[in-house]
Short mmCIF file of N, CA and C in Angstrom, two decimals:
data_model
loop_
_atom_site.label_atom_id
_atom_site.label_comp_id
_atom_site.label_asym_id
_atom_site.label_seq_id
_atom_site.Cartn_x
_atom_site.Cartn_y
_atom_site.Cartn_z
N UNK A 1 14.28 -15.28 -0.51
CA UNK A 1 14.87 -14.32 -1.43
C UNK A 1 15.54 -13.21 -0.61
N UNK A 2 17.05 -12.89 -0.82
CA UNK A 2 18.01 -11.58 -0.44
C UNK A 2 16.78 -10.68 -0.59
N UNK A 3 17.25 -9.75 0.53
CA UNK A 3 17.43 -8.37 0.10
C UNK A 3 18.40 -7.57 -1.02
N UNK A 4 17.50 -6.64 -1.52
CA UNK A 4 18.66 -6.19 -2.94
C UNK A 4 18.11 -4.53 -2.70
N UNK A 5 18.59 -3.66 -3.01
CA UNK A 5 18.61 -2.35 -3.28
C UNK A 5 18.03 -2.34 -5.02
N UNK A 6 16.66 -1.48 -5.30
CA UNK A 6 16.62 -1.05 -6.55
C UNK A 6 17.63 0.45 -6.93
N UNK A 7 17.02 0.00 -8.22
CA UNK A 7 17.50 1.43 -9.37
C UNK A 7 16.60 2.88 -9.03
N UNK A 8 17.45 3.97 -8.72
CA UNK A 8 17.00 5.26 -8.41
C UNK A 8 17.14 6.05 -9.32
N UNK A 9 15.74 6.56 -9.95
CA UNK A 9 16.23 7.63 -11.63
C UNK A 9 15.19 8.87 -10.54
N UNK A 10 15.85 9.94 -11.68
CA UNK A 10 15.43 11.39 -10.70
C UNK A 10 15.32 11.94 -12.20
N UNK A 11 14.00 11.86 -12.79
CA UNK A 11 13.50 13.03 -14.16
C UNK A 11 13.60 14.20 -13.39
N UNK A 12 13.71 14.94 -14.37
CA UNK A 12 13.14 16.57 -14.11
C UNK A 12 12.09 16.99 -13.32
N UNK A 13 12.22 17.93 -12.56
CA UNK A 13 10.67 18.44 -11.65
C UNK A 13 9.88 19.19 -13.00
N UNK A 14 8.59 18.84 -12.86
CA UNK A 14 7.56 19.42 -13.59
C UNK A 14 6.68 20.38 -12.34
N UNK A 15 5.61 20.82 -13.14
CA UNK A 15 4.77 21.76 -12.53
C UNK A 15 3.52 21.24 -12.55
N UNK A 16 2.53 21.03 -11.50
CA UNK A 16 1.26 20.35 -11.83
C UNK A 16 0.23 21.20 -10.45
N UNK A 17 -0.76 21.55 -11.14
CA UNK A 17 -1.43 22.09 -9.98
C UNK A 17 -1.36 22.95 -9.28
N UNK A 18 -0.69 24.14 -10.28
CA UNK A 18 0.46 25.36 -9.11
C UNK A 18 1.28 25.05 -8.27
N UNK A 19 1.95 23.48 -8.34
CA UNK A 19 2.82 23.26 -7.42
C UNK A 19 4.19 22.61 -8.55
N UNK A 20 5.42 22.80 -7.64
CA UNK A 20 6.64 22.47 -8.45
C UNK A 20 6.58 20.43 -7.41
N UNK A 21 6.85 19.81 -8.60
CA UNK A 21 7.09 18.76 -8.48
C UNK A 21 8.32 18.00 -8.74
N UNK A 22 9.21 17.63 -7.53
CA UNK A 22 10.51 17.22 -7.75
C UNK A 22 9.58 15.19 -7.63
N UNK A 23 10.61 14.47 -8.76
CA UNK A 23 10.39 13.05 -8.89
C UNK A 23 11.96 12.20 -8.82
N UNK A 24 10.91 11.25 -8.04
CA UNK A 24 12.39 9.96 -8.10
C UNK A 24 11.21 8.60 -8.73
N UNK A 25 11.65 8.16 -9.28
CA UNK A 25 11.40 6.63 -10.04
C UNK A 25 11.99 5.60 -9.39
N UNK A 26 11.59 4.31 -9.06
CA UNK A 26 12.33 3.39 -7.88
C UNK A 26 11.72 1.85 -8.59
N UNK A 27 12.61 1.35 -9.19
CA UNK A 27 12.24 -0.16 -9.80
C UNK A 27 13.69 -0.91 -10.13
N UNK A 28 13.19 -2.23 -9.84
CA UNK A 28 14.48 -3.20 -10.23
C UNK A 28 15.02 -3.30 -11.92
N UNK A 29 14.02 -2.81 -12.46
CA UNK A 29 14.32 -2.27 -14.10
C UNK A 29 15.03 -1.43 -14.53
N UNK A 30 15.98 -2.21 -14.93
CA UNK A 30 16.94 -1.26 -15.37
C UNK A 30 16.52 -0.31 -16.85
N UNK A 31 15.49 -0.92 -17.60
CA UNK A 31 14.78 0.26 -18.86
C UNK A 31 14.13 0.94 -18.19
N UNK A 32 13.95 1.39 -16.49
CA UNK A 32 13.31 2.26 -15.88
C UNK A 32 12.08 2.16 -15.70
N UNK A 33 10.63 2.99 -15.65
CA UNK A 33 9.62 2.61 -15.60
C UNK A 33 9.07 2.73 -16.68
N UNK A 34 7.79 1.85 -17.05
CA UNK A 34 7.22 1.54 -18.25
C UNK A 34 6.56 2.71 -18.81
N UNK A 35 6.71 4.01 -20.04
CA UNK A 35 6.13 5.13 -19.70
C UNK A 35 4.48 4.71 -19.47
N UNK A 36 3.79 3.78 -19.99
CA UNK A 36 1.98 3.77 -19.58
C UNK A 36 1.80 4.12 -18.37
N UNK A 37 2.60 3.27 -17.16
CA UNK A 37 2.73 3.39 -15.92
C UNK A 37 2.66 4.48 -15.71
N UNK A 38 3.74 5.43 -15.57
CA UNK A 38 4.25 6.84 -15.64
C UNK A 38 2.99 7.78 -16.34
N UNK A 39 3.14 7.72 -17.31
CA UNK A 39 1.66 8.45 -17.45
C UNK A 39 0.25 8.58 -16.44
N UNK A 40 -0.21 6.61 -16.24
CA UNK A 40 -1.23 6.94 -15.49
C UNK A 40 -0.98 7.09 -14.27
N UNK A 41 0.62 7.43 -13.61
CA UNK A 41 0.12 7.55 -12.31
C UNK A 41 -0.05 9.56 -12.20
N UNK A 42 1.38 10.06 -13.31
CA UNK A 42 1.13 11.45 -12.95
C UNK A 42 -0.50 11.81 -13.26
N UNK A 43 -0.90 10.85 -13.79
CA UNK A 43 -2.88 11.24 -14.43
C UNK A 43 -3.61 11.77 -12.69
N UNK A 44 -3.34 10.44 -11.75
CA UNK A 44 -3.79 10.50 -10.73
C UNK A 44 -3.14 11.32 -9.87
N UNK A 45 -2.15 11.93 -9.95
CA UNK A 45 -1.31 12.79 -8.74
C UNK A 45 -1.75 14.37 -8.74
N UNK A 46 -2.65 15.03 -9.38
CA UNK A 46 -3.85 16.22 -9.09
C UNK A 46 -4.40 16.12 -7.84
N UNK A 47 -4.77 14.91 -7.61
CA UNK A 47 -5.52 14.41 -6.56
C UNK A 47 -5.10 13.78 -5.30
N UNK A 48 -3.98 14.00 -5.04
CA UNK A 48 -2.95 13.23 -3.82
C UNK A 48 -3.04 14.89 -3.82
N UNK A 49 -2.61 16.34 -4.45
CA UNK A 49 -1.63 17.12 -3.88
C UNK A 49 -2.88 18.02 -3.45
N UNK A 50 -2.54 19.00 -2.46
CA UNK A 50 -3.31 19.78 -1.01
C UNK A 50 -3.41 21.16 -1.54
N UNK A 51 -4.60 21.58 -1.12
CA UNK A 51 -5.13 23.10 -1.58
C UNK A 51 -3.97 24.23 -0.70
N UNK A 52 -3.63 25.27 -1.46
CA UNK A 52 -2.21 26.07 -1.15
C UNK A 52 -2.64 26.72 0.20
N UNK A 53 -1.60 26.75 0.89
CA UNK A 53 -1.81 27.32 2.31
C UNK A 53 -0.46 28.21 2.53
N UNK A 54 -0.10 28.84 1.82
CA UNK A 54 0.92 29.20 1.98
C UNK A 54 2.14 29.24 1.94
N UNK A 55 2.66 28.28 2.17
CA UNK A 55 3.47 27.79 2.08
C UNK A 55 4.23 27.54 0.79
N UNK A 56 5.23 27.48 0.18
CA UNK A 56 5.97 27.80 -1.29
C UNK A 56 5.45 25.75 -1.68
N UNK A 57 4.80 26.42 -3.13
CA UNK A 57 3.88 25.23 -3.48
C UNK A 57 5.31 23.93 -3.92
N UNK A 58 5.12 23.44 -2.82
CA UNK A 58 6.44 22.05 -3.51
C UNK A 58 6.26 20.81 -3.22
N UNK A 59 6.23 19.72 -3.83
CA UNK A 59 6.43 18.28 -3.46
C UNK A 59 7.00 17.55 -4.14
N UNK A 60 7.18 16.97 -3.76
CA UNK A 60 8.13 15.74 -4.24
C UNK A 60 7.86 14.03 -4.37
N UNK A 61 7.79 13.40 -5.38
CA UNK A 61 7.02 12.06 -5.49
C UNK A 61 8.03 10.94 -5.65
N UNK A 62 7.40 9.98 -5.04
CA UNK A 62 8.04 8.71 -5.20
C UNK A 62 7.35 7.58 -6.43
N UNK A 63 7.85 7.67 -7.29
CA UNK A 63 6.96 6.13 -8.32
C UNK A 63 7.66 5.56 -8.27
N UNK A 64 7.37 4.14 -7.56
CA UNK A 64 8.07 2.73 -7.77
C UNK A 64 6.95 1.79 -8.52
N UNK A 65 7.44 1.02 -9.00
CA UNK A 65 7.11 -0.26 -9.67
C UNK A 65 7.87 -1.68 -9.11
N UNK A 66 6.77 -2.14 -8.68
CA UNK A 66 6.77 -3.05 -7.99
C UNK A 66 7.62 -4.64 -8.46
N UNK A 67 8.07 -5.24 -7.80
CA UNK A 67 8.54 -6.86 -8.51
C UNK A 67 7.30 -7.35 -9.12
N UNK A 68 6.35 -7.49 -8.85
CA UNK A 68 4.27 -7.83 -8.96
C UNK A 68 3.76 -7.01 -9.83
N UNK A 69 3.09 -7.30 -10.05
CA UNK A 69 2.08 -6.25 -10.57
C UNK A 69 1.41 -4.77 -10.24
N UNK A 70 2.30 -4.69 -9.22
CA UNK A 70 2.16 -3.39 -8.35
C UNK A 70 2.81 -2.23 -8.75
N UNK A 71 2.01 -0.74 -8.69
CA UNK A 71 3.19 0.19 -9.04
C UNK A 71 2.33 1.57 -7.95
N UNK A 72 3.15 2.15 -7.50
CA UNK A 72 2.51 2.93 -6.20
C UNK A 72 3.14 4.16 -6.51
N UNK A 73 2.41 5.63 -6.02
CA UNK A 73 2.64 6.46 -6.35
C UNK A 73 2.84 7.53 -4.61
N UNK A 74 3.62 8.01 -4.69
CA UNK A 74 3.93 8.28 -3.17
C UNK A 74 4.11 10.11 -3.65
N UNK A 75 3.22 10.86 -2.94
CA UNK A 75 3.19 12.45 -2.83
C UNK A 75 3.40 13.09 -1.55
N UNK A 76 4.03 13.42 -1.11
CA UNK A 76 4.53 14.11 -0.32
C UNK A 76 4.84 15.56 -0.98
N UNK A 77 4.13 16.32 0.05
CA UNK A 77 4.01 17.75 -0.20
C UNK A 77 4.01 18.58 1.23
N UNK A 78 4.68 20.15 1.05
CA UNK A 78 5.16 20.44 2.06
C UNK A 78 3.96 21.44 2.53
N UNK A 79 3.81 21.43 3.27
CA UNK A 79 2.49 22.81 4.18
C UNK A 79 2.76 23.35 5.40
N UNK A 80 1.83 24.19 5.73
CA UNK A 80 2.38 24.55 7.44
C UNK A 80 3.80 25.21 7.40
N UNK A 81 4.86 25.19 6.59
CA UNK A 81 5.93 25.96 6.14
C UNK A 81 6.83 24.72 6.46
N UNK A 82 6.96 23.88 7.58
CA UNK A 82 7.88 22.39 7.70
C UNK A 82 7.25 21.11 8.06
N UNK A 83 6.02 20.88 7.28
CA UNK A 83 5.18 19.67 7.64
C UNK A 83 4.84 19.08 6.27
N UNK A 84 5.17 17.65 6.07
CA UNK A 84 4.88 16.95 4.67
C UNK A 84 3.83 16.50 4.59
N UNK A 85 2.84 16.61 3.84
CA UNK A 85 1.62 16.38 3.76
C UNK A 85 1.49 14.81 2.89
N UNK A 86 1.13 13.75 3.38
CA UNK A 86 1.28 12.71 2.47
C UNK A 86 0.32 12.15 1.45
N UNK A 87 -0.15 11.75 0.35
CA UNK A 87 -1.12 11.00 -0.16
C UNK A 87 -0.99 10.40 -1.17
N UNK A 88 -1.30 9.20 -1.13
CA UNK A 88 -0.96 8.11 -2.30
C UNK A 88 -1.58 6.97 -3.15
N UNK A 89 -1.13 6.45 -4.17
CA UNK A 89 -2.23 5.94 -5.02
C UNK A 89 -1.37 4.48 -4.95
N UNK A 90 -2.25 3.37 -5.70
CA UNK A 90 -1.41 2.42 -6.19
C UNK A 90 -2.40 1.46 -7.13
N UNK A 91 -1.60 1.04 -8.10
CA UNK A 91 -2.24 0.07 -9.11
C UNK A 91 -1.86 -0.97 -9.09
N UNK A 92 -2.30 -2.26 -9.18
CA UNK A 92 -2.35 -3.47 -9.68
C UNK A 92 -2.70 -3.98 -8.32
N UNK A 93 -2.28 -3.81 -7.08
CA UNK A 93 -2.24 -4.22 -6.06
C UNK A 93 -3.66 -4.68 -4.98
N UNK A 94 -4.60 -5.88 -5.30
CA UNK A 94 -6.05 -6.06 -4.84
C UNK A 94 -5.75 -5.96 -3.13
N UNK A 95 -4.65 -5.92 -2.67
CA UNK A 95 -4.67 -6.30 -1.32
C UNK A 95 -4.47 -4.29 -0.41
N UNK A 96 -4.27 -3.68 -1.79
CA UNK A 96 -5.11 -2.58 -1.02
C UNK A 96 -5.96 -1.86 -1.74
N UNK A 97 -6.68 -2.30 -2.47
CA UNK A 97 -8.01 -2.03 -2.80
C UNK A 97 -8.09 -1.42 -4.20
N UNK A 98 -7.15 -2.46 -4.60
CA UNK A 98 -6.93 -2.10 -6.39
C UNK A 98 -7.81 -2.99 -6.84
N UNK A 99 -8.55 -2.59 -8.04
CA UNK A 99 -9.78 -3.31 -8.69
C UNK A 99 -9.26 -4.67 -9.42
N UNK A 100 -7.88 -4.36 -9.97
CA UNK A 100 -7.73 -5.36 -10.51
C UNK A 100 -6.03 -5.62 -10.77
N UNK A 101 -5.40 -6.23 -11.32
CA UNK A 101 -3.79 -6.52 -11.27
C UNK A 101 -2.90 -6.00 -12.48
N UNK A 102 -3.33 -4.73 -12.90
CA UNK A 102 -3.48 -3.66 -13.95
C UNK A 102 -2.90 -2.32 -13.24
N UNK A 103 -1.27 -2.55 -13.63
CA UNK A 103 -0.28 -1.56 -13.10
C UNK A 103 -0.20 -0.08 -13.79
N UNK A 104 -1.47 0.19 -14.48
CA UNK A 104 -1.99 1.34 -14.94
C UNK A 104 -3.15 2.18 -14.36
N UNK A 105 -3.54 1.13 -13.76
CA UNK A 105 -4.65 1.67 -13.16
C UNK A 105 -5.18 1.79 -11.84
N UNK A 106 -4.52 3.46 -11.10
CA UNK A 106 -4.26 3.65 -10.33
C UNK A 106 -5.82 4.41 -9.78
N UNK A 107 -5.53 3.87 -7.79
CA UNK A 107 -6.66 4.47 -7.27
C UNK A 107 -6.13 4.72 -5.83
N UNK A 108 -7.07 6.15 -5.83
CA UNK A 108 -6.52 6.53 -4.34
C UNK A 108 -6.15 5.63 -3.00
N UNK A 109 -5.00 6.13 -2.18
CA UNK A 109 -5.13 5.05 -0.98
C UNK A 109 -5.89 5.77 0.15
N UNK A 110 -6.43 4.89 0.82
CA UNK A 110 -6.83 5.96 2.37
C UNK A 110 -6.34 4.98 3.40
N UNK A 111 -4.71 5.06 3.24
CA UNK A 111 -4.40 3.70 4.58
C UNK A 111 -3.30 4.96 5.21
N UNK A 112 -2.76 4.49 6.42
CA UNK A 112 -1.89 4.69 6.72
C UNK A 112 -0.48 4.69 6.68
N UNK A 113 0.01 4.49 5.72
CA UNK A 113 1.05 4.12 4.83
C UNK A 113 2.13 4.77 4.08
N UNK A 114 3.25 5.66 4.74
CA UNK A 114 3.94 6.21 3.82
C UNK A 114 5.18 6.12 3.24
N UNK A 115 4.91 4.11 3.08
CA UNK A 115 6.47 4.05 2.34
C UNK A 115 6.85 2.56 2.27
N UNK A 116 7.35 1.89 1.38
CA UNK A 116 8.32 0.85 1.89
C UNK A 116 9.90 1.28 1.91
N UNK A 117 10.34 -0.10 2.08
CA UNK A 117 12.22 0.85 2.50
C UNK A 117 12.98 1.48 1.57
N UNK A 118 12.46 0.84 0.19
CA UNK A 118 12.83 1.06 -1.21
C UNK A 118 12.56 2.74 -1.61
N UNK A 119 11.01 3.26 -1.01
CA UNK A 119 10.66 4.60 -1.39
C UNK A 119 11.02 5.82 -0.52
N UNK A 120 11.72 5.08 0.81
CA UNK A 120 11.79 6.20 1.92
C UNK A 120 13.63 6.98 2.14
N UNK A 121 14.05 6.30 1.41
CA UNK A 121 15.27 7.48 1.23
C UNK A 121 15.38 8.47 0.55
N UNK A 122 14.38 9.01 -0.41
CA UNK A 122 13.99 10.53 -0.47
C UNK A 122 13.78 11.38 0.05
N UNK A 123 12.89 10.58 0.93
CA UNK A 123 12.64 11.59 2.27
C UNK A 123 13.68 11.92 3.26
N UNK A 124 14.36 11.11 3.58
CA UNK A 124 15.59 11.90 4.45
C UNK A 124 16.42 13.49 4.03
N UNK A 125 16.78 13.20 2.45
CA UNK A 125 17.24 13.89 1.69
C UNK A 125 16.36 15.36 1.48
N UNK A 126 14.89 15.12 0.88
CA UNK A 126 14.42 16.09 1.19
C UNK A 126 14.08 17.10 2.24
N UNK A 127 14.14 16.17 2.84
CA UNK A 127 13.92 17.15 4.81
C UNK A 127 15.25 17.31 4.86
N UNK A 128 15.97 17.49 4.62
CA UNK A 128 17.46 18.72 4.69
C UNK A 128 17.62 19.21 3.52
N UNK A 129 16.91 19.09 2.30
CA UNK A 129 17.17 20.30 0.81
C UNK A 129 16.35 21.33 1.82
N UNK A 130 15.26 20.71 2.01
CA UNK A 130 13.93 22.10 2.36
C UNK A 130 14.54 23.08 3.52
N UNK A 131 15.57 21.94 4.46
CA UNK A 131 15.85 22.77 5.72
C UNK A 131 17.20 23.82 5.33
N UNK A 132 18.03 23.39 4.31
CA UNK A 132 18.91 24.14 3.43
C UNK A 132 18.48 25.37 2.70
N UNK A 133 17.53 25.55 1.88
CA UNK A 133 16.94 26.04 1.19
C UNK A 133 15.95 27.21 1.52
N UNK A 134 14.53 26.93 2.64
CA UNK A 134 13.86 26.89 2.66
C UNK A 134 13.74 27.53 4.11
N UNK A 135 14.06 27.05 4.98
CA UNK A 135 14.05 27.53 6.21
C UNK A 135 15.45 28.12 6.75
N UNK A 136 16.81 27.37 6.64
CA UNK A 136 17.51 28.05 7.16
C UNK A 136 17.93 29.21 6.59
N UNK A 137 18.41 29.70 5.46
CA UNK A 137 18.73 31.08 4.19
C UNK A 137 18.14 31.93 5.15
N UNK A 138 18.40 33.42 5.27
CA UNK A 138 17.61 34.61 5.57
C UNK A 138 16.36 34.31 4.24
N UNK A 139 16.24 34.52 3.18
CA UNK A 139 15.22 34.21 2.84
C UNK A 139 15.29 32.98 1.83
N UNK A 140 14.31 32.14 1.75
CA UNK A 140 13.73 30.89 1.46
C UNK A 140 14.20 30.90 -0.62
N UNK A 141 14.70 30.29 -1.12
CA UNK A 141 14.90 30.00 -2.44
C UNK A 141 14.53 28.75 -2.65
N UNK A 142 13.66 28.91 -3.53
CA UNK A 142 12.71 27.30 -4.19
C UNK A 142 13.29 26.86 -5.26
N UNK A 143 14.18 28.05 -6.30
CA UNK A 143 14.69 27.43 -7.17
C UNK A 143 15.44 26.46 -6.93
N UNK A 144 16.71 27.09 -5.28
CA UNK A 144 17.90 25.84 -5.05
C UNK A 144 17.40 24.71 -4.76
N UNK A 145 16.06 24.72 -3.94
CA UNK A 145 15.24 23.28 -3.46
C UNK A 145 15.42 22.52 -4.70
N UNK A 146 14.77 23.01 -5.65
CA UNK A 146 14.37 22.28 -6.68
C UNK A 146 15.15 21.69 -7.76
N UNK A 147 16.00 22.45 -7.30
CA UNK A 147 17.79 22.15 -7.81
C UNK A 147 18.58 20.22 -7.30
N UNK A 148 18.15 20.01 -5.67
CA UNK A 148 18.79 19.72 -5.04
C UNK A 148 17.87 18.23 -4.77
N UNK A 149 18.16 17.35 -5.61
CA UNK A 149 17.78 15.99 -5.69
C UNK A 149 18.85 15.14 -5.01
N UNK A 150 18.18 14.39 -4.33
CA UNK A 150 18.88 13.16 -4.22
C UNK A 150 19.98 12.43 -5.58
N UNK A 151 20.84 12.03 -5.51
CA UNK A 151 21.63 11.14 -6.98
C UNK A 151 21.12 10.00 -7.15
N UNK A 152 20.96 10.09 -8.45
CA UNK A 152 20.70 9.03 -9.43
C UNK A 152 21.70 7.87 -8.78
N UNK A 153 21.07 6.59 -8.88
CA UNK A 153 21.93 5.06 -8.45
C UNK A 153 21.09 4.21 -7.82
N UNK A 154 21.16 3.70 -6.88
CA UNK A 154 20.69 2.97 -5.99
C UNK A 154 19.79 2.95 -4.70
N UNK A 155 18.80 2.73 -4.71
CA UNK A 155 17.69 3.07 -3.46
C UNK A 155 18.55 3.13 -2.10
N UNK A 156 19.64 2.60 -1.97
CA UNK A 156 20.52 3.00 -0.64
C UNK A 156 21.85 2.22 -1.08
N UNK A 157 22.61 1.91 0.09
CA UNK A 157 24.27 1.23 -0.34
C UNK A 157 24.96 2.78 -0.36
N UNK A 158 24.51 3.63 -0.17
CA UNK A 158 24.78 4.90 -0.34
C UNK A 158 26.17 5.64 0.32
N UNK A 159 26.77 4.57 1.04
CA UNK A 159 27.21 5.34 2.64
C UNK A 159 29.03 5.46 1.85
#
């Protein structure tokens, strides 16, 4: 089977936990992600994000849904003032320690793991909003961060 590029949707940032949450959605579905999914993973994402240290409370998540029965929840959050703090969940998936093949029902990961190729072009993007925004300005604006998503389209083909 080709390689193919999925569908990239970017909802609105919400607020969870005293922290501002920018989201990208990443699935070959074009009706986007299933909301049950979506529900239970923001259920579990309290618990991926890091006690405040200072730093202007922000992260940014990856939910993909898998070709399988898989649907993974990717948190990345910023600390230390330019360091992403990572932690992530995933459902359906027994081969990392999902109970069962039930893309609702998400459980913490403790692997080393922060991405397939499909979820990691956010991150490029975000590590220059934050360095735009955030560090370079005389002073730091979270609104423009939060402003400044990646575009809606395609997980890459981008160029």
């Amino acid at each position: 089977m080709a390689f193919t590029e999925k569908l990239l949707r970017v909802p609105s940032p919400i607020e969870m936990s005293g922290r501002h949450i920018k989201r990208y959605h990443v699935t070959a579905d074009p009706a986007g992600i299933d909301p049950e999914v979506e529900k239970a993973a923001y259920a579990i994402l309290p618990e991926l994000l890091p006690e405040p240290d200072g730093t202007p409370p922000a992260t940014f998540v990856v939910l993909h849904r898998g070709g399988d029965d898989g649907a993974y929840l990717n948190a990345y959050s910023w600390v230390w003032d330019n360091v992403l703090r990572f932690g992530g969940a995933a459902a359906g998936q027994p081969v990392l320690g999902c109970p069962d093949d039930d893309p609702t029902n998400f459980v913490r990961l403790d692997r080393s793991l922060i991405g397939c190729v499909w979820e990691l072009p956010p991150i490029l993007h975000e590590r220059d909003a934050w360095v735009r925004h955030m560090l370079a300005p005389g002073s730091p604006d979270l609104d423009a961060y939060l402003a400044d998503s990646l575009p809606e389209g395609t997980t890459g083909d981008r160029s």
